[in-house]
Amino acid sequence: MADRAVWSYKEIAGHLRVQPDTVRSYRKPGLLPRPDLEEGGRPYWYPDTIREWAARRPGRRGRTS
């Protein structure tokens, strides 16, 4: 894994205050941004990628801080 902190579905779910399965469901129709990294077939995103996406998404429930 890269030295820079990355988020999996679990960390994204915590940020958005939803379940990890909900975040997984966002990825299937392309609602989540493309992963910044993939390792072992698992996607990972930089926190800033998710924060920026969460701030722009319609009907957002995610935190902006």
GROMACS .gro file of C-alpha atoms in nm:
model
   65
    1MET     CA    1   0.000   0.000   0.000
    2ALA     CA    2   0.117   0.351  -0.069
    3ASP     CA    3   0.254   0.560   0.216
    4ARG     CA    4  -0.025   0.813   0.169
    5ALA     CA    5  -0.343   0.738   0.365
    6VAL     CA    6  -0.621   0.580   0.161
    7TRP     CA    7  -0.981   0.488   0.234
    8SER     CA    8  -1.160   0.165   0.162
    9TYR     CA    9  -1.537   0.122   0.154
   10LYS     CA   10  -1.535   0.107   0.534
   11GLU     CA   11  -1.369   0.447   0.582
   12ILE     CA   12  -1.586   0.607   0.315
   13ALA     CA   13  -1.896   0.467   0.484
   14GLY     CA   14  -1.783   0.612   0.817
   15HIS     CA   15  -1.731   0.952   0.657
   16LEU     CA   16  -2.075   0.944   0.492
   17ARG     CA   17  -2.242   0.782   0.794
   18VAL     CA   18  -2.378   0.492   0.591
   19GLN     CA   19  -2.307   0.120   0.575
   20PRO     CA   20  -2.015  -0.012   0.365
   21ASP     CA   21  -2.263  -0.203   0.145
   22THR     CA   22  -2.428   0.130   0.061
   23VAL     CA   23  -2.095   0.266  -0.060
   24ARG     CA   24  -2.037  -0.049  -0.264
   25SER     CA   25  -2.377   0.005  -0.426
   26TYR     CA   26  -2.268   0.358  -0.530
   27ARG     CA   27  -1.974   0.219  -0.724
   28LYS     CA   28  -2.169  -0.024  -0.941
   29PRO     CA   29  -2.365   0.242  -1.134
   30GLY     CA   30  -2.062   0.473  -1.141
   31LEU     CA   31  -2.174   0.711  -0.868
   32LEU     CA   32  -1.842   0.693  -0.683
   33PRO     CA   33  -1.531   0.844  -0.838
   34ARG     CA   34  -1.284   0.601  -0.991
   35PRO     CA   35  -1.049   0.452  -0.731
   36ASP     CA   36  -0.718   0.630  -0.687
   37LEU     CA   37  -0.548   0.294  -0.628
   38GLU     CA   38  -0.624  -0.074  -0.657
   39GLU     CA   39  -0.431  -0.335  -0.472
   40GLY     CA   40  -0.510  -0.703  -0.471
   41GLY     CA   41  -0.826  -0.626  -0.667
   42ARG     CA   42  -0.953  -0.393  -0.394
   43PRO     CA   43  -1.026  -0.025  -0.460
   44TYR     CA   44  -0.891   0.257  -0.246
   45TRP     CA   45  -0.946   0.632  -0.257
   46TYR     CA   46  -0.755   0.927  -0.116
   47PRO     CA   47  -0.960   1.103   0.153
   48ASP     CA   48  -0.953   1.428  -0.046
   49THR     CA   49  -1.104   1.251  -0.348
   50ILE     CA   50  -1.399   1.136  -0.138
   51ARG     CA   51  -1.440   1.464   0.050
   52GLU     CA   52  -1.457   1.658  -0.277
   53TRP     CA   53  -1.700   1.409  -0.428
   54ALA     CA   54  -1.919   1.407  -0.114
   55ALA     CA   55  -1.938   1.787  -0.112
   56ARG     CA   56  -2.064   1.790  -0.474
   57ARG     CA   57  -2.301   1.497  -0.478
   58PRO     CA   58  -2.675   1.571  -0.498
   59GLY     CA   59  -2.874   1.503  -0.183
   60ARG     CA   60  -2.553   1.461   0.010
   61ARG     CA   61  -2.564   1.336   0.364
   62GLY     CA   62  -2.187   1.331   0.399
   63ARG     CA   63  -1.987   1.564   0.616
   64THR     CA   64  -1.816   1.856   0.454
   65SER     CA   65  -1.543   1.894   0.714
   0.00000   0.00000   0.00000
